[in-house]
Amino acid sequence: MSTPEPITGVMSAVQPPPDKMIEVFINGKSVQVPNRANLVEACRLAGEYVPTMCYHPRLQPIGKCGLCCVMVEGSAEPVLGCSAKVTPGMRIATETPECKLRAALAMNRLVQKVRFRTPENFSHAPELARVMEHTIANAYDDTSNALQQDMTKCIECGRCVRMCKDIQGLGIWKLTDGAVVPVSTSSGLPLADTLCVSCGQCSSVCPSGALMEKTHLEQVNAALKSGKVVVASMAPSVRVAIGEEFGMAPGSISTGKAVMGLKRAGFHFVFDTNFTADLTIMEEGTEFATRLKTGKGPFPMFSTCCPCWINLMEKSYPELIPYMSTCKSPQGMMGALVKTFFAKKLGKRPQDIYHVSIMPCTAKKDEARRPDMMRDGYKDVDYVMTTRECAKFLKMRGINTFDLELPFDAPMGLGTGAGAIFGASGGVMEAVLRTAADKVAGCTQLITPQMQQCRGFEGVKTADIQVASHPLRVGVVNGIANIKRFLAEVERVGFDKCGYHFVEIMGCPGGCIGGGGQPKSMDPDVLKKRSAAIYEVDEKATIRRSHENPTITELYDRFLGDPNGEMAHHLLHTHYHPQVVKAKEVAAAPTIGGAGAAEANTVVVLYATVGGQTEAIARSIYNDLKSSKIDAKLWPMDGCMPADLVNIKTAIFLTCTFGDGERPPQATQVWDWLAGQGSGALKGLSYAVFGCGSRKYGRFCQAAKDFDFKLEGLGATRIIEVGLGDETADDGHQTAFEPWAAHLYEELGVEPPKAALVPHYRIALGFQASVPVPPPAKTMYATLTETALATPETYGRPIRYMEFDLADTGYEYNVGDALGIFPSNLGPNIDNFLHWYGLNGAAVVSVVPVDEAAPLPIPPTISVKHLFERYLDIYSRPRKLFFRQLSNFAANPKEKANLANLASKEGAEALADYLKDGPSYVDVLADFPSAHPTLDFLIEMIPLIKVRLYSVASSPKLVGHKCQLVIAIPTEVTRSRGKVTGGGLATSWLPTLKVGEQVPVMVHEGSLRPPTESTAPMLLCGLGTGLAPMRALLQDRLKDKSENKEVGFTLCYQACRYNDRDFILQAEMTKFKQAGVLHKHIGAFSHQDPKRFETVDLLMKEHPEDVWAVLKHPNAHYFYCGPAAFNIPAKLEAAITEAVSVAGGLTKENAVAFVEKMKAEQRWRIEAF
């Protein structure tokens, strides 16, 4: 017999042992850790806690949740512990303020996601609550017999998706970009209509309860109160795992304790499924011997103990039905005997007995519903409880400790060691071979070396053995992905040529000890420990071969007759039938290529945005690629699995820059994952980066530059140089984007897209707009509770104070965050435009993507007026691309030529002259009336309205769910050639709002967080409305003071133009001083004295002692909020450095080092706009 070729891609259920141990230092303590460990694993080995949520020891780390932040010596900022690997001598700290702050922010994001999906949080907004209740129906799915889904609890950790795809090779689940249902089936169909095999591995790693076994606890409780005989039966692997739920160590054997617990809970009899495992060996062994004796097979014969394997076979491999053993599983056999043999012994009718099976497996719930598990209208197994459910049930019944022990009940309470090892992969095969070796070959050796080849955690094991005169090849496979690989290889070779006679198959990694219903565990060695306990049960057993079980012999003698006889076949055997499901397309889910195979030849476009402009550019690239028949995917950076990048060939990264050269929060999880990778991690990736920024900021497009540098350092190949879009350029970001994109498409071999000749969207007429009108994507309606001028009415540059109630939004904010407000065009202006353009504002339409274009963030149905009022920024300054696109629609040759000229290189001067008086898109359409694009084209040619961010001016510790802002209204700004006055889009709209109106808002994570210690001194610097976060910090201190906490010295510089006009909030500043939370308040008035342009940096230089009075303290913090223009942040840094040198007596070099130390310790916080 030839040796089978090894099957590639096979995965082991446990990690291989380390090559060697290395020394690292964790919180100052020397620790020996495996050389391949990540930092989370190393810290846990050292007994140091690191919070995690997306991380799981059995899954590939993806760095999605951002909780596991640790500091590594030599690193300027925390790194993600799950993604970074240890190196010899590495020094790791887990308890630093920076780590805890990062973890707190990450946890806040996770909690916000769950709160957002809870209709109860909108109880004060009944219309919105009703919409939530309607849409959230898709978050629930209980169509499966085994699993239930409640995605309102989902925290988007991605564990279920990775387990199903990467470990089990099924790909049933996928992450969506939906806010209400963040995870769905890949087909979008209910779980029961997919190729899910009910293995439950997704539920075993779900940390939030969004996926869990379908519970039957209420039914079991009702059964115990019914007055009927209630019987429990317990599977082999339950006894080595259930103790974990009661504080026992993994691998603890709690057989008698579990029996006692069930008896105390009210069960009348508790039987051992080991007993029917022995019975399975007798039946399966006899069936196999008959196939061998006749020589007809068919071979290989496949074991049938595992119900998720049966589901897989019937759904995806129905051609294997003739090869399957006809034996029921031990659960199936126990059910049949309880309702026949045992019922007869008790003198009871089958319907007078409730049988509850306690199993490690969620798929056993499926098995219990099979038609052959029912007879004469009653079920053999009434209910199945998983190990987790059983523990929960016992605790519900007041049993919280495992102490006393009882044996199983007769007549089905005696099992052998062979029955016990059914719980581990290879156990069924070894049990069969033990009996075959003794009965057929007369071998006296209990366990031969060939039998031991069945043990272990390898995904596929093969053994060639000799039983009497029969040379046999047996196989042992565990894990669905390995099963699919094994079957693919057998099919390739041919069933008649593969040489296998008998194959044991278990769907869960490691077998039943790793079942989807077992206790959840973060112990990377939990399967090894449970397996060791299973074999310990076997070693301690008095009887270790199934055929030597005297109660089995007695059962055959008194009830069943011969093995495989008429009675045995009637009760203990079954038939299999194809299961037809709707989601047949999932059958093609890749497994042989491994994780990420589907993305290998895909161009992935990843983006991180704040206001939406970067997203729009990313969407345009994606649409161009799809139009050119390129397989492309569009990923928001906070909605993807960063680890998938290792399997991707081409990726395009687009990011804006936020604040003082910072990466936008949406980029955090991808960046943190990249930061934890080693050199060469992305050597198979080709990439391009484009950044959106403004040259008025000192660190222009720094986030894009950071990504470009990091990707190159990880071995990725740059396709073209990084593109840097400048919103202050003549044509905004498009000035740099258009030539960059043309170069990119040339390198990718993509035909340059035509200028909107074919729309990516079409307009479909609707019947009724969405009611109530939903807020724009990622926003919720807040109520305006206060609006007033903070400056004199006569002042020409007014500042407005506004307060919003966030109670019904589901959003929470912290000091330092920004409130995003989604503005609207003014209704009368839109009415005028629609009337002139010939559009019916009351008409209801749907915007439908064409040819897989990326959907626009617009409601499913919307009135034309609402579309222009809320979503299309039609009164903004037009981009050059619009003129090029519009030229395709001009019917007048002169207008067509003029538009083409304005869009050309040669017409740059003419375009600049045309744009001097500030025309809008409306004006361009009016200037060229023969160019009249239909609505299908306009929605793509005109940019979408973007959210506007305003620094929060309040502390939730003091004002609760109210959110307060101070907003400058630049009334001197006009739009559309002066026809639209009062400021920009948002600032001309906000003053028109009345108290009580609903405003779409979102909370954007900021960086100006208060010090962790209330005693930390603060140097505050707010320019103009940059005073807002300084007010929030002072409110925070006011709350601390009211709670009798000691507060540190605070100095606040407030810069504005005039002492008597825009020196706002002075009454509050006086109260802060009176309360003892503001110790010194200095105003800088740039326009008060025409002879002196007074600025904060000037005052710092004139009085350096004021600065040093704060910063001389070791925990002092510096906060700045204000413009980035005119290099103000750098000027202030120079002034502070000089003050430290002059007043602090430091050399210039040491003063620079002093400031750099503050930055490294996260005590230098800047928010520049």
PDB file of C-alpha atoms in Angstrom, residues 758-991:
ATOM      1  CA  VAL A 758     -21.873  56.689 -18.145  1.00  0.00           C
ATOM      2  CA  PRO A 759     -23.368  57.244 -14.694  1.00  0.00           C
ATOM      3  CA  HIS A 760     -22.463  55.008 -11.770  1.00  0.00           C
ATOM      4  CA  TYR A 761     -25.950  55.580 -10.380  1.00  0.00           C
ATOM      5  CA  ARG A 762     -29.445  55.647 -11.768  1.00  0.00           C
ATOM      6  CA  ILE A 763     -32.546  57.333 -10.436  1.00  0.00           C
ATOM      7  CA  ALA A 764     -35.588  55.156  -9.846  1.00  0.00           C
ATOM      8  CA  LEU A 765     -38.950  56.675  -9.074  1.00  0.00           C
ATOM      9  CA  GLY A 766     -40.322  55.801  -5.650  1.00  0.00           C
ATOM     10  CA  PHE A 767     -43.766  56.025  -4.137  1.00  0.00           C
ATOM     11  CA  GLN A 768     -43.170  57.311  -0.618  1.00  0.00           C
ATOM     12  CA  ALA A 769     -40.110  58.816   1.002  1.00  0.00           C
ATOM     13  CA  SER A 770     -38.660  57.292   4.149  1.00  0.00           C
ATOM     14  CA  VAL A 771     -40.825  58.378   7.088  1.00  0.00           C
ATOM     15  CA  PRO A 772     -39.715  59.659   9.477  1.00  0.00           C
ATOM     16  CA  VAL A 773     -36.831  61.180   7.564  1.00  0.00           C
ATOM     17  CA  PRO A 774     -33.718  59.288   8.724  1.00  0.00           C
ATOM     18  CA  PRO A 775     -30.608  61.228   9.698  1.00  0.00           C
ATOM     19  CA  PRO A 776     -27.565  61.066   7.390  1.00  0.00           C
ATOM     20  CA  ALA A 777     -25.267  58.063   7.724  1.00  0.00           C
ATOM     21  CA  LYS A 778     -23.463  57.724  11.076  1.00  0.00           C
ATOM     22  CA  THR A 779     -25.452  60.592  12.631  1.00  0.00           C
ATOM     23  CA  MET A 780     -28.412  60.725  14.998  1.00  0.00           C
ATOM     24  CA  TYR A 781     -30.864  63.512  15.734  1.00  0.00           C
ATOM     25  CA  ALA A 782     -30.025  65.703  18.737  1.00  0.00           C
ATOM     26  CA  THR A 783     -32.337  68.396  20.093  1.00  0.00           C
ATOM     27  CA  LEU A 784     -31.186  72.013  20.103  1.00  0.00           C
ATOM     28  CA  THR A 785     -31.866  73.238  23.648  1.00  0.00           C
ATOM     29  CA  GLU A 786     -30.162  76.635  23.643  1.00  0.00           C
ATOM     30  CA  THR A 787     -28.797  79.109  21.099  1.00  0.00           C
ATOM     31  CA  ALA A 788     -27.569  82.643  21.790  1.00  0.00           C
ATOM     32  CA  LEU A 789     -24.947  85.148  20.763  1.00  0.00           C
ATOM     33  CA  ALA A 790     -21.830  85.176  22.931  1.00  0.00           C
ATOM     34  CA  THR A 791     -20.711  88.493  21.396  1.00  0.00           C
ATOM     35  CA  PRO A 792     -22.495  91.865  21.146  1.00  0.00           C
ATOM     36  CA  GLU A 793     -25.179  91.994  18.455  1.00  0.00           C
ATOM     37  CA  THR A 794     -23.366  94.835  16.752  1.00  0.00           C
ATOM     38  CA  TYR A 795     -20.114  92.892  16.363  1.00  0.00           C
ATOM     39  CA  GLY A 796     -19.481  91.941  12.735  1.00  0.00           C
ATOM     40  CA  ARG A 797     -17.759  88.613  13.521  1.00  0.00           C
ATOM     41  CA  PRO A 798     -20.299  87.020  15.869  1.00  0.00           C
ATOM     42  CA  ILE A 799     -19.711  83.956  18.001  1.00  0.00           C
ATOM     43  CA  ARG A 800     -22.705  81.809  18.888  1.00  0.00           C
ATOM     44  CA  TYR A 801     -23.195  79.627  21.970  1.00  0.00           C
ATOM     45  CA  MET A 802     -25.257  76.492  21.273  1.00  0.00           C
ATOM     46  CA  GLU A 803     -26.351  73.558  23.406  1.00  0.00           C
ATOM     47  CA  PHE A 804     -27.620  70.170  22.185  1.00  0.00           C
ATOM     48  CA  ASP A 805     -29.267  67.353  24.110  1.00  0.00           C
ATOM     49  CA  LEU A 806     -27.666  64.027  23.141  1.00  0.00           C
ATOM     50  CA  ALA A 807     -29.876  61.906  25.422  1.00  0.00           C
ATOM     51  CA  ASP A 808     -31.777  60.262  22.549  1.00  0.00           C
ATOM     52  CA  THR A 809     -28.842  59.834  20.189  1.00  0.00           C
ATOM     53  CA  GLY A 810     -27.082  56.902  21.822  1.00  0.00           C
ATOM     54  CA  TYR A 811     -23.904  58.979  21.621  1.00  0.00           C
ATOM     55  CA  GLU A 812     -21.742  59.838  24.605  1.00  0.00           C
ATOM     56  CA  TYR A 813     -18.817  62.241  24.537  1.00  0.00           C
ATOM     57  CA  ASN A 814     -15.762  63.042  26.598  1.00  0.00           C
ATOM     58  CA  VAL A 815     -13.818  66.212  27.240  1.00  0.00           C
ATOM     59  CA  GLY A 816     -11.659  66.821  24.186  1.00  0.00           C
ATOM     60  CA  ASP A 817     -14.081  65.338  21.666  1.00  0.00           C
ATOM     61  CA  ALA A 818     -15.705  67.198  18.790  1.00  0.00           C
ATOM     62  CA  LEU A 819     -19.368  67.272  17.882  1.00  0.00           C
ATOM     63  CA  GLY A 820     -19.951  66.640  14.209  1.00  0.00           C
ATOM     64  CA  ILE A 821     -22.923  68.583  12.808  1.00  0.00           C
ATOM     65  CA  PHE A 822     -24.400  67.667   9.446  1.00  0.00           C
ATOM     66  CA  PRO A 823     -25.676  70.937   7.939  1.00  0.00           C
ATOM     67  CA  SER A 824     -28.286  71.623   5.280  1.00  0.00           C
ATOM     68  CA  ASN A 825     -28.714  74.016   2.413  1.00  0.00           C
ATOM     69  CA  LEU A 826     -31.344  76.657   3.170  1.00  0.00           C
ATOM     70  CA  GLY A 827     -34.779  75.564   2.003  1.00  0.00           C
ATOM     71  CA  PRO A 828     -35.734  78.733   0.038  1.00  0.00           C
ATOM     72  CA  ASN A 829     -32.488  78.581  -1.959  1.00  0.00           C
ATOM     73  CA  ILE A 830     -33.175  74.957  -2.902  1.00  0.00           C
ATOM     74  CA  ASP A 831     -36.766  75.773  -3.863  1.00  0.00           C
ATOM     75  CA  ASN A 832     -35.521  78.486  -6.214  1.00  0.00           C
ATOM     76  CA  PHE A 833     -32.960  76.183  -7.821  1.00  0.00           C
ATOM     77  CA  LEU A 834     -35.364  73.274  -8.333  1.00  0.00           C
ATOM     78  CA  HIS A 835     -37.966  75.572  -9.899  1.00  0.00           C
ATOM     79  CA  TRP A 836     -35.390  77.037 -12.291  1.00  0.00           C
ATOM     80  CA  TYR A 837     -33.863  73.657 -13.183  1.00  0.00           C
ATOM     81  CA  GLY A 838     -37.240  72.043 -13.796  1.00  0.00           C
ATOM     82  CA  LEU A 839     -37.129  69.424 -11.039  1.00  0.00           C
ATOM     83  CA  ASN A 840     -40.122  68.436  -8.951  1.00  0.00           C
ATOM     84  CA  GLY A 841     -39.012  68.768  -5.343  1.00  0.00           C
ATOM     85  CA  ALA A 842     -41.887  66.605  -4.094  1.00  0.00           C
ATOM     86  CA  ALA A 843     -41.002  63.666  -6.357  1.00  0.00           C
ATOM     87  CA  VAL A 844     -39.694  60.614  -4.506  1.00  0.00           C
ATOM     88  CA  VAL A 845     -36.662  58.794  -5.895  1.00  0.00           C
ATOM     89  CA  SER A 846     -34.181  56.052  -5.071  1.00  0.00           C
ATOM     90  CA  VAL A 847     -30.500  56.329  -5.949  1.00  0.00           C
ATOM     91  CA  VAL A 848     -29.476  52.886  -7.228  1.00  0.00           C
ATOM     92  CA  PRO A 849     -25.805  51.922  -7.849  1.00  0.00           C
ATOM     93  CA  VAL A 850     -25.007  50.609 -11.337  1.00  0.00           C
ATOM     94  CA  ASP A 851     -22.570  47.729 -11.955  1.00  0.00           C
ATOM     95  CA  GLU A 852     -21.465  47.298  -8.326  1.00  0.00           C
ATOM     96  CA  ALA A 853     -20.715  50.975  -7.789  1.00  0.00           C
ATOM     97  CA  ALA A 854     -20.223  51.922  -4.145  1.00  0.00           C
ATOM     98  CA  PRO A 855     -23.569  52.942  -2.616  1.00  0.00           C
ATOM     99  CA  LEU A 856     -23.957  56.600  -1.738  1.00  0.00           C
ATOM    100  CA  PRO A 857     -24.782  57.418   1.896  1.00  0.00           C
ATOM    101  CA  ILE A 858     -28.322  58.468   0.985  1.00  0.00           C
ATOM    102  CA  PRO A 859     -31.624  57.034   2.347  1.00  0.00           C
ATOM    103  CA  PRO A 860     -33.285  54.273   0.273  1.00  0.00           C
ATOM    104  CA  THR A 861     -36.103  56.595  -0.754  1.00  0.00           C
ATOM    105  CA  ILE A 862     -35.919  60.376  -0.632  1.00  0.00           C
ATOM    106  CA  SER A 863     -37.688  63.399  -2.019  1.00  0.00           C
ATOM    107  CA  VAL A 864     -35.789  65.425  -4.606  1.00  0.00           C
ATOM    108  CA  LYS A 865     -35.940  68.510  -2.384  1.00  0.00           C
ATOM    109  CA  HIS A 866     -34.504  66.625   0.583  1.00  0.00           C
ATOM    110  CA  LEU A 867     -31.766  65.202  -1.665  1.00  0.00           C
ATOM    111  CA  PHE A 868     -30.586  68.701  -2.628  1.00  0.00           C
ATOM    112  CA  GLU A 869     -31.269  70.281   0.748  1.00  0.00           C
ATOM    113  CA  ARG A 870     -29.492  67.714   2.915  1.00  0.00           C
ATOM    114  CA  TYR A 871     -27.019  65.839   0.718  1.00  0.00           C
ATOM    115  CA  LEU A 872     -25.781  67.738  -2.394  1.00  0.00           C
ATOM    116  CA  ASP A 873     -23.415  70.639  -1.727  1.00  0.00           C
ATOM    117  CA  ILE A 874     -24.699  72.570  -4.710  1.00  0.00           C
ATOM    118  CA  TYR A 875     -23.825  76.061  -3.422  1.00  0.00           C
ATOM    119  CA  SER A 876     -20.155  75.252  -2.903  1.00  0.00           C
ATOM    120  CA  ARG A 877     -17.237  76.279  -5.124  1.00  0.00           C
ATOM    121  CA  PRO A 878     -17.091  74.069  -8.241  1.00  0.00           C
ATOM    122  CA  ARG A 879     -14.058  71.922  -9.041  1.00  0.00           C
ATOM    123  CA  LYS A 880     -12.346  71.808 -12.437  1.00  0.00           C
ATOM    124  CA  LEU A 881     -13.578  68.257 -13.004  1.00  0.00           C
ATOM    125  CA  PHE A 882     -17.147  69.593 -13.026  1.00  0.00           C
ATOM    126  CA  PHE A 883     -16.413  71.806 -16.044  1.00  0.00           C
ATOM    127  CA  ARG A 884     -14.923  68.855 -17.932  1.00  0.00           C
ATOM    128  CA  GLN A 885     -17.913  66.675 -17.073  1.00  0.00           C
ATOM    129  CA  LEU A 886     -20.390  69.420 -17.898  1.00  0.00           C
ATOM    130  CA  SER A 887     -18.871  69.975 -21.348  1.00  0.00           C
ATOM    131  CA  ASN A 888     -20.201  66.545 -22.371  1.00  0.00           C
ATOM    132  CA  PHE A 889     -23.769  67.819 -21.895  1.00  0.00           C
ATOM    133  CA  ALA A 890     -23.511  71.217 -23.599  1.00  0.00           C
ATOM    134  CA  ALA A 891     -25.729  71.388 -26.697  1.00  0.00           C
ATOM    135  CA  ASN A 892     -24.460  74.841 -27.663  1.00  0.00           C
ATOM    136  CA  PRO A 893     -21.070  74.496 -29.459  1.00  0.00           C
ATOM    137  CA  LYS A 894     -19.797  77.769 -28.033  1.00  0.00           C
ATOM    138  CA  GLU A 895     -20.678  76.762 -24.466  1.00  0.00           C
ATOM    139  CA  LYS A 896     -19.163  73.328 -25.052  1.00  0.00           C
ATOM    140  CA  ALA A 897     -15.873  74.826 -26.242  1.00  0.00           C
ATOM    141  CA  ASN A 898     -15.808  77.321 -23.388  1.00  0.00           C
ATOM    142  CA  LEU A 899     -16.360  74.591 -20.768  1.00  0.00           C
ATOM    143  CA  ALA A 900     -13.687  72.410 -22.346  1.00  0.00           C
ATOM    144  CA  ASN A 901     -11.247  75.307 -22.292  1.00  0.00           C
ATOM    145  CA  LEU A 902     -11.943  76.043 -18.596  1.00  0.00           C
ATOM    146  CA  ALA A 903     -11.213  72.391 -17.806  1.00  0.00           C
ATOM    147  CA  SER A 904      -7.974  72.272 -19.803  1.00  0.00           C
ATOM    148  CA  LYS A 905      -4.404  73.047 -18.791  1.00  0.00           C
ATOM    149  CA  GLU A 906      -4.338  75.884 -21.275  1.00  0.00           C
ATOM    150  CA  GLY A 907      -7.433  77.405 -19.700  1.00  0.00           C
ATOM    151  CA  ALA A 908      -6.086  77.527 -16.158  1.00  0.00           C
ATOM    152  CA  GLU A 909      -5.854  81.332 -16.197  1.00  0.00           C
ATOM    153  CA  ALA A 910      -9.343  81.666 -17.620  1.00  0.00           C
ATOM    154  CA  LEU A 911     -10.695  79.296 -14.943  1.00  0.00           C
ATOM    155  CA  ALA A 912      -9.010  81.255 -12.164  1.00  0.00           C
ATOM    156  CA  ASP A 913     -10.533  84.470 -13.549  1.00  0.00           C
ATOM    157  CA  TYR A 914     -13.981  82.810 -13.806  1.00  0.00           C
ATOM    158  CA  LEU A 915     -13.828  81.662 -10.178  1.00  0.00           C
ATOM    159  CA  LYS A 916     -12.751  85.040  -8.758  1.00  0.00           C
ATOM    160  CA  ASP A 917     -16.241  86.199  -7.812  1.00  0.00           C
ATOM    161  CA  GLY A 918     -17.070  82.913  -6.073  1.00  0.00           C
ATOM    162  CA  PRO A 919     -19.596  81.124  -8.293  1.00  0.00           C
ATOM    163  CA  SER A 920     -21.307  77.945  -7.090  1.00  0.00           C
ATOM    164  CA  TYR A 921     -22.405  74.862  -9.010  1.00  0.00           C
ATOM    165  CA  VAL A 922     -25.778  76.574  -9.414  1.00  0.00           C
ATOM    166  CA  ASP A 923     -24.109  79.569 -11.073  1.00  0.00           C
ATOM    167  CA  VAL A 924     -22.141  77.390 -13.489  1.00  0.00           C
ATOM    168  CA  LEU A 925     -25.311  75.604 -14.553  1.00  0.00           C
ATOM    169  CA  ALA A 926     -26.970  78.992 -15.059  1.00  0.00           C
ATOM    170  CA  ASP A 927     -23.990  80.347 -17.057  1.00  0.00           C
ATOM    171  CA  PHE A 928     -24.096  77.364 -19.428  1.00  0.00           C
ATOM    172  CA  PRO A 929     -27.837  76.638 -19.771  1.00  0.00           C
ATOM    173  CA  SER A 930     -27.484  74.285 -22.751  1.00  0.00           C
ATOM    174  CA  ALA A 931     -25.619  71.851 -20.487  1.00  0.00           C
ATOM    175  CA  HIS A 932     -28.442  70.254 -18.541  1.00  0.00           C
ATOM    176  CA  PRO A 933     -27.347  66.952 -16.910  1.00  0.00           C
ATOM    177  CA  THR A 934     -30.137  64.752 -15.617  1.00  0.00           C
ATOM    178  CA  LEU A 935     -30.377  63.873 -11.965  1.00  0.00           C
ATOM    179  CA  ASP A 936     -28.554  60.543 -12.576  1.00  0.00           C
ATOM    180  CA  PHE A 937     -25.427  62.537 -13.439  1.00  0.00           C
ATOM    181  CA  LEU A 938     -25.839  65.457 -11.047  1.00  0.00           C
ATOM    182  CA  ILE A 939     -25.690  63.266  -7.949  1.00  0.00           C
ATOM    183  CA  GLU A 940     -22.213  62.154  -8.988  1.00  0.00           C
ATOM    184  CA  MET A 941     -20.965  65.447 -10.418  1.00  0.00           C
ATOM    185  CA  ILE A 942     -21.852  67.508  -7.326  1.00  0.00           C
ATOM    186  CA  PRO A 943     -20.037  66.670  -4.082  1.00  0.00           C
ATOM    187  CA  LEU A 944     -21.909  65.461  -1.052  1.00  0.00           C
ATOM    188  CA  ILE A 945     -22.324  67.673   1.988  1.00  0.00           C
ATOM    189  CA  LYS A 946     -19.759  66.843   4.655  1.00  0.00           C
ATOM    190  CA  VAL A 947     -20.059  66.849   8.412  1.00  0.00           C
ATOM    191  CA  ARG A 948     -18.582  69.867  10.211  1.00  0.00           C
ATOM    192  CA  LEU A 949     -16.646  69.329  13.438  1.00  0.00           C
ATOM    193  CA  TYR A 950     -16.824  71.687  16.423  1.00  0.00           C
ATOM    194  CA  SER A 951     -14.725  71.273  19.572  1.00  0.00           C
ATOM    195  CA  VAL A 952     -16.886  70.445  22.565  1.00  0.00           C
ATOM    196  CA  ALA A 953     -17.019  73.234  25.172  1.00  0.00           C
ATOM    197  CA  SER A 954     -18.453  71.188  28.048  1.00  0.00           C
ATOM    198  CA  SER A 955     -17.735  68.308  30.377  1.00  0.00           C
ATOM    199  CA  PRO A 956     -20.323  65.507  30.619  1.00  0.00           C
ATOM    200  CA  LYS A 957     -19.238  65.071  34.246  1.00  0.00           C
ATOM    201  CA  LEU A 958     -20.818  68.464  34.916  1.00  0.00           C
ATOM    202  CA  VAL A 959     -23.631  68.831  32.357  1.00  0.00           C
ATOM    203  CA  GLY A 960     -24.617  65.206  31.724  1.00  0.00           C
ATOM    204  CA  HIS A 961     -25.899  64.440  28.234  1.00  0.00           C
ATOM    205  CA  LYS A 962     -25.954  68.104  27.188  1.00  0.00           C
ATOM    206  CA  CYS A 963     -23.241  69.116  24.722  1.00  0.00           C
ATOM    207  CA  GLN A 964     -22.221  72.771  24.495  1.00  0.00           C
ATOM    208  CA  LEU A 965     -20.397  74.548  21.662  1.00  0.00           C
ATOM    209  CA  VAL A 966     -19.071  77.995  20.801  1.00  0.00           C
ATOM    210  CA  ILE A 967     -19.104  78.602  17.050  1.00  0.00           C
ATOM    211  CA  ALA A 968     -17.688  81.523  15.083  1.00  0.00           C
ATOM    212  CA  ILE A 969     -20.008  82.820  12.357  1.00  0.00           C
ATOM    213  CA  PRO A 970     -17.951  84.407   9.531  1.00  0.00           C
ATOM    214  CA  THR A 971     -20.700  86.684   8.254  1.00  0.00           C
ATOM    215  CA  GLU A 972     -18.279  88.347   5.847  1.00  0.00           C
ATOM    216  CA  VAL A 973     -18.189  85.111   3.835  1.00  0.00           C
ATOM    217  CA  THR A 974     -20.652  84.868   0.968  1.00  0.00           C
ATOM    218  CA  ARG A 975     -21.301  82.165  -1.590  1.00  0.00           C
ATOM    219  CA  SER A 976     -22.794  81.871  -5.045  1.00  0.00           C
ATOM    220  CA  ARG A 977     -21.534  85.334  -6.134  1.00  0.00           C
ATOM    221  CA  GLY A 978     -22.950  86.948  -3.025  1.00  0.00           C
ATOM    222  CA  LYS A 979     -26.451  85.518  -3.419  1.00  0.00           C
ATOM    223  CA  VAL A 980     -26.003  83.285  -0.345  1.00  0.00           C
ATOM    224  CA  THR A 981     -24.863  85.298   2.664  1.00  0.00           C
ATOM    225  CA  GLY A 982     -24.142  84.810   6.336  1.00  0.00           C
ATOM    226  CA  GLY A 983     -21.118  82.501   6.183  1.00  0.00           C
ATOM    227  CA  GLY A 984     -20.361  79.017   4.927  1.00  0.00           C
ATOM    228  CA  LEU A 985     -22.844  76.188   4.518  1.00  0.00           C
ATOM    229  CA  ALA A 986     -22.969  75.283   8.217  1.00  0.00           C
ATOM    230  CA  THR A 987     -22.416  78.723   9.717  1.00  0.00           C
ATOM    231  CA  SER A 988     -25.165  80.321   7.616  1.00  0.00           C
ATOM    232  CA  TRP A 989     -27.575  77.514   8.544  1.00  0.00           C
ATOM    233  CA  LEU A 990     -26.905  77.168  12.282  1.00  0.00           C
ATOM    234  CA  PRO A 991     -28.140  80.679  13.237  1.00  0.00           C
TER     235      PRO A 991
END
